Amino acid sequence: EAGVVQSPRYKIIEKKQPVAFWCNPISGHNTLYWYLQNLGQGPELLIRYENEEAVDDSQLPKDRFSAERLKGVDSTLKIQPAELGDSAVYLCASSQQGRNTEAFFGQGTRLTVV
Amino acid sequence: GENVEQHPSTLSVQEGDSAVIKCTYSDSASNYFPWYKQELGKGPQLIIDIRSNVGEKKDQRIAVTLNKTAKHFSLHITETQPEDSAVYFCAASIWGDDKIIFGKGTRLHILP
């Protein structure tokens, strides 16, 4: 079974530029998460989808961050414009809806804003 | 909302010895407690979890204990091996809510 796939693995951009991350969850997983992980910290939830509906986006900085999951499968997370403080690892995870069991994580996208 | 505290932030143990990582949570409604292991350059991976209807769960060399009254839970790794070196995260969530709150992690070093 293929795991959660994220791309790109690494991204370096200049501040004020836009950037987008892509996530393909495990087949059949209705719940999709985007987490932010700063160096030496635990993952922090940015947004959670149940199918195509964002059910929890309270931690998403909506002035510059946006996300979508149009068909309830793949998802993209966008930052525009990027700031130096956005440098971090962005993790995508998925799980089976309502089971509250294992969330499977992708390898993450390491973003460096210079 | 839920807050998860994890200690210690760094732990070094001799190979073959045991390691213990402790976490506390704030929301008494939380009833699902997974533990994740993250190796360098990889995403976190679930290693064991426990639900609030049990006090202890064991899987080979790893075990978790849960004290609902005190709102704390612990990860125990026995007979540690070099491949146990990683960052470990505890987490808490409410059954059916699917919102997982993570601790800040413990970097475990297994010394030869």
Short mmCIF file of C-alpha atoms in Angstrom, two decimals:
data_model
loop_
_atom_site.label_atom_id
_atom_site.label_comp_id
_atom_site.label_asym_id
_atom_site.label_seq_id
_atom_site.Cartn_x
_atom_site.Cartn_y
_atom_site.Cartn_z
CA GLU A 1 0.00 0.00 0.00
CA ALA A 2 1.39 3.39 -0.97
CA GLY A 3 1.81 5.82 1.87
CA VAL A 4 1.07 9.51 2.01
CA VAL A 5 2.95 11.22 -0.80
CA GLN A 6 4.10 14.81 -0.55
CA SER A 7 5.92 17.00 -3.00
CA PRO A 8 8.24 18.68 -3.27
CA ARG A 9 10.56 17.31 -0.57
CA TYR A 10 12.50 20.54 -0.38
CA LYS A 11 11.76 24.07 -1.46
CA ILE A 12 13.85 27.22 -1.20
CA ILE A 13 12.22 30.52 -2.06
CA GLU A 14 12.81 34.19 -1.51
CA LYS A 15 10.58 36.04 0.91
CA LYS A 16 7.42 37.53 -0.55
CA GLN A 17 7.26 34.80 -3.19
CA PRO A 18 4.38 32.30 -3.34
CA VAL A 19 4.84 28.59 -2.70
CA ALA A 20 2.59 25.54 -2.90
CA PHE A 21 2.79 22.07 -1.43
CA TRP A 22 0.96 19.02 -2.66
CA CYS A 23 -0.30 15.96 -0.79
CA ASN A 24 -1.78 12.68 -1.97
CA PRO A 25 -3.27 10.77 0.97
CA ILE A 26 -3.63 7.03 1.34
CA SER A 27 -6.42 5.66 -0.80
CA GLY A 28 -9.69 5.51 1.10
CA HIS A 29 -8.64 7.92 3.82
CA ASN A 30 -11.28 10.61 4.15
CA THR A 31 -9.49 12.69 6.77
CA LEU A 32 -6.53 14.78 5.69
CA TYR A 33 -4.35 16.97 7.90
CA TRP A 34 -1.77 19.64 7.24
CA TYR A 35 0.69 20.15 10.08
CA LEU A 36 3.49 22.65 10.57
CA GLN A 37 6.62 21.41 12.31
CA ASN A 38 9.24 23.90 13.44
CA LEU A 39 12.73 22.69 14.27
CA GLY A 40 12.77 20.82 17.56
CA GLN A 41 9.01 21.07 18.00
CA GLY A 42 6.03 18.79 17.65
CA PRO A 43 3.63 19.01 14.72
CA GLU A 44 1.05 21.77 15.00
CA LEU A 45 -2.25 21.41 13.18
CA LEU A 46 -2.93 23.95 10.45
CA ILE A 47 -6.06 22.51 8.88
CA ARG A 48 -8.07 19.29 8.88
CA TYR A 49 -10.36 18.05 6.12
CA GLU A 50 -13.15 15.53 6.22
CA ASN A 51 -13.51 14.69 2.53
CA GLU A 52 -13.53 18.08 0.80
CA GLU A 53 -14.77 20.02 3.82
CA ALA A 54 -12.34 21.93 6.03
CA VAL A 55 -13.68 21.06 9.49
CA ASP A 56 -10.92 22.71 11.50
CA ASP A 57 -8.89 25.62 10.12
CA SER A 58 -8.70 27.68 13.29
CA GLN A 59 -4.89 27.57 13.32
CA LEU A 60 -4.42 28.47 9.67
CA PRO A 61 -3.09 32.04 9.18
CA LYS A 62 -5.67 32.96 6.62
CA ASP A 63 -4.06 36.22 5.60
CA ARG A 64 -1.33 34.34 3.75
CA PHE A 65 -2.14 30.63 3.92
CA SER A 66 -4.79 28.81 1.94
CA ALA A 67 -5.60 25.18 1.32
CA GLU A 68 -7.91 23.20 -0.84
CA ARG A 69 -9.07 19.64 -1.33
CA LEU A 70 -11.44 20.02 -4.22
CA LYS A 71 -12.34 16.40 -4.93
CA GLY A 72 -11.83 15.10 -1.43
CA VAL A 73 -8.57 13.34 -2.36
CA ASP A 74 -5.42 15.35 -3.12
CA SER A 75 -4.78 18.58 -1.30
CA THR A 76 -2.63 21.65 -1.81
CA LEU A 77 -1.39 24.12 0.76
CA LYS A 78 -0.32 27.54 -0.45
CA ILE A 79 1.53 30.43 1.13
CA GLN A 80 1.41 33.84 -0.49
CA PRO A 81 3.49 35.78 0.21
CA ALA A 82 6.01 33.72 2.15
CA GLU A 83 7.82 35.23 5.14
CA LEU A 84 11.13 34.27 6.74
CA GLY A 85 9.27 32.81 9.72
CA ASP A 86 7.46 30.33 7.48
CA SER A 87 10.63 28.26 7.18
CA ALA A 88 9.65 24.86 8.59
CA VAL A 89 8.60 21.37 7.62
CA TYR A 90 5.04 21.04 6.36
CA LEU A 91 3.61 17.62 7.04
CA CYS A 92 0.56 16.03 5.50
CA ALA A 93 -1.22 13.12 7.17
CA SER A 94 -4.34 11.08 6.51
CA SER A 95 -6.57 8.71 8.43
CA GLN A 96 -9.84 6.87 8.07
CA GLN A 97 -12.66 9.21 8.99
CA GLY A 98 -14.28 8.75 12.35
CA ARG A 99 -12.03 5.93 13.45
CA ASN A 100 -9.77 8.17 15.47
CA THR A 101 -6.98 5.72 14.91
CA GLU A 102 -3.64 5.91 13.23
CA ALA A 103 -2.78 9.02 11.27
CA PHE A 104 -0.22 8.22 8.58
CA PHE A 105 2.27 10.95 7.80
CA GLY A 106 4.10 11.82 4.63
CA GLN A 107 7.80 12.69 4.65
CA GLY A 108 7.03 16.38 4.66
CA THR A 109 8.16 19.37 2.63
CA ARG A 110 11.04 21.33 4.08
CA LEU A 111 10.55 24.99 3.23
CA THR A 112 13.37 27.49 3.50
CA VAL A 113 12.53 31.15 2.98
CA VAL A 114 15.56 33.36 2.35
CA GLY B 1 -8.33 23.41 24.10
CA GLU B 2 -6.10 20.46 24.76
CA ASN B 3 -2.49 21.02 25.82
CA VAL B 4 0.08 18.22 25.92
CA GLU B 5 3.31 18.58 27.89
CA GLN B 6 6.19 16.16 27.30
CA HIS B 7 9.35 15.48 29.31
CA PRO B 8 12.26 15.24 29.00
CA SER B 9 13.14 17.09 25.82
CA THR B 10 16.34 15.06 25.50
CA LEU B 11 17.18 11.64 26.90
CA SER B 12 20.38 9.61 26.64
CA VAL B 13 20.51 5.99 27.79
CA GLN B 14 23.03 3.21 27.46
CA GLU B 15 22.23 0.53 24.95
CA GLY B 16 20.32 -2.22 26.71
CA ASP B 17 18.93 0.05 29.42
CA SER B 18 15.34 1.28 29.61
CA ALA B 19 13.99 4.67 28.55
CA VAL B 20 10.92 6.40 29.93
CA ILE B 21 9.18 9.43 28.42
CA LYS B 22 6.34 11.14 30.25
CA CYS B 23 3.43 13.28 29.08
CA THR B 24 0.57 15.11 30.69
CA TYR B 25 -2.63 16.39 29.10
CA SER B 26 -5.12 19.02 30.15
CA ASP B 27 -8.48 18.04 28.64
CA SER B 28 -10.19 15.33 30.66
CA ALA B 29 -12.29 14.51 27.59
CA SER B 30 -9.23 13.20 25.75
CA ASN B 31 -9.41 9.44 25.50
CA TYR B 32 -6.97 8.40 22.79
CA PHE B 33 -3.20 8.66 23.24
CA PRO B 34 -0.87 7.71 20.39
CA TRP B 35 2.91 7.74 20.42
CA TYR B 36 4.89 8.57 17.30
CA LYS B 37 8.52 8.01 16.39
CA GLN B 38 10.20 10.37 13.95
CA GLU B 39 13.51 9.54 12.36
CA LEU B 40 15.65 12.13 10.65
CA GLY B 41 14.14 13.33 7.39
CA LYS B 42 10.97 11.32 7.80
CA GLY B 43 7.44 11.95 8.95
CA PRO B 44 6.23 10.71 12.34
CA GLN B 45 5.21 7.06 12.47
CA LEU B 46 2.80 5.54 14.98
CA ILE B 47 4.51 3.01 17.25
CA ILE B 48 1.85 2.35 19.87
CA ASP B 49 -1.37 3.86 21.14
CA ILE B 50 -3.66 3.49 24.12
CA ARG B 51 -7.30 4.28 24.74
CA SER B 52 -8.70 5.44 28.04
CA ASN B 53 -10.50 2.19 28.79
CA VAL B 54 -7.17 0.49 29.58
CA GLY B 55 -4.33 1.42 31.89
CA GLU B 56 -1.47 -0.31 30.12
CA LYS B 57 -0.58 -1.71 26.73
CA LYS B 58 2.52 -3.57 25.64
CA ASP B 59 4.01 -4.44 22.29
CA GLN B 60 7.31 -6.32 22.48
CA ARG B 61 9.87 -3.87 23.91
CA ILE B 62 7.57 -0.88 24.15
CA ALA B 63 4.76 -0.24 26.59
CA VAL B 64 2.48 2.65 27.46
CA THR B 65 0.78 3.39 30.74
CA LEU B 66 -2.11 5.75 31.34
CA ASN B 67 -3.31 7.38 34.55
CA LYS B 68 -6.60 9.10 33.77
CA THR B 69 -7.00 10.55 37.24
CA ALA B 70 -3.66 12.30 37.08
CA LYS B 71 -3.97 12.92 33.33
CA HIS B 72 -0.59 11.56 32.48
CA PHE B 73 0.74 8.80 30.30
CA SER B 74 4.17 7.34 29.69
CA LEU B 75 6.16 5.45 27.09
CA HIS B 76 8.55 2.75 28.25
CA ILE B 77 11.19 1.22 25.99
CA THR B 78 13.12 -1.73 27.39
CA GLU B 79 16.36 -3.28 26.17
CA THR B 80 17.07 -0.22 24.05
CA GLN B 81 18.86 -0.66 20.74
CA PRO B 82 20.70 1.79 18.46
CA GLU B 83 17.74 1.90 16.09
CA ASP B 84 15.60 3.31 18.89
CA SER B 85 17.46 6.62 18.54
CA ALA B 86 14.90 9.09 17.21
CA VAL B 87 12.48 11.80 18.31
CA TYR B 88 9.38 10.53 20.08
CA PHE B 89 6.10 12.45 20.29
CA CYS B 90 3.16 11.81 22.54
CA ALA B 91 -0.27 13.03 21.49
CA ALA B 92 -3.83 13.21 22.72
CA SER B 93 -7.20 13.38 21.08
CA ILE B 94 -10.89 12.80 21.69
CA TRP B 95 -12.42 9.68 20.24
CA GLY B 96 -14.29 10.49 17.04
CA ASP B 97 -12.93 14.03 16.88
CA ASP B 98 -9.83 13.18 14.83
CA LYS B 99 -8.02 16.25 16.17
CA ILE B 100 -4.60 15.16 17.40
CA ILE B 101 -2.56 17.46 19.65
CA PHE B 102 1.15 16.66 19.90
CA GLY B 103 3.72 17.20 22.62
CA LYS B 104 6.98 18.93 21.75
CA GLY B 105 8.94 15.72 21.45
CA THR B 106 11.78 13.88 23.17
CA ARG B 107 15.05 13.27 21.39
CA LEU B 108 16.27 9.85 22.48
CA HIS B 109 19.94 8.96 22.10
CA ILE B 110 21.03 5.38 22.59
CA LEU B 111 24.66 5.33 23.66
CA PRO B 112 26.94 2.44 22.63
#
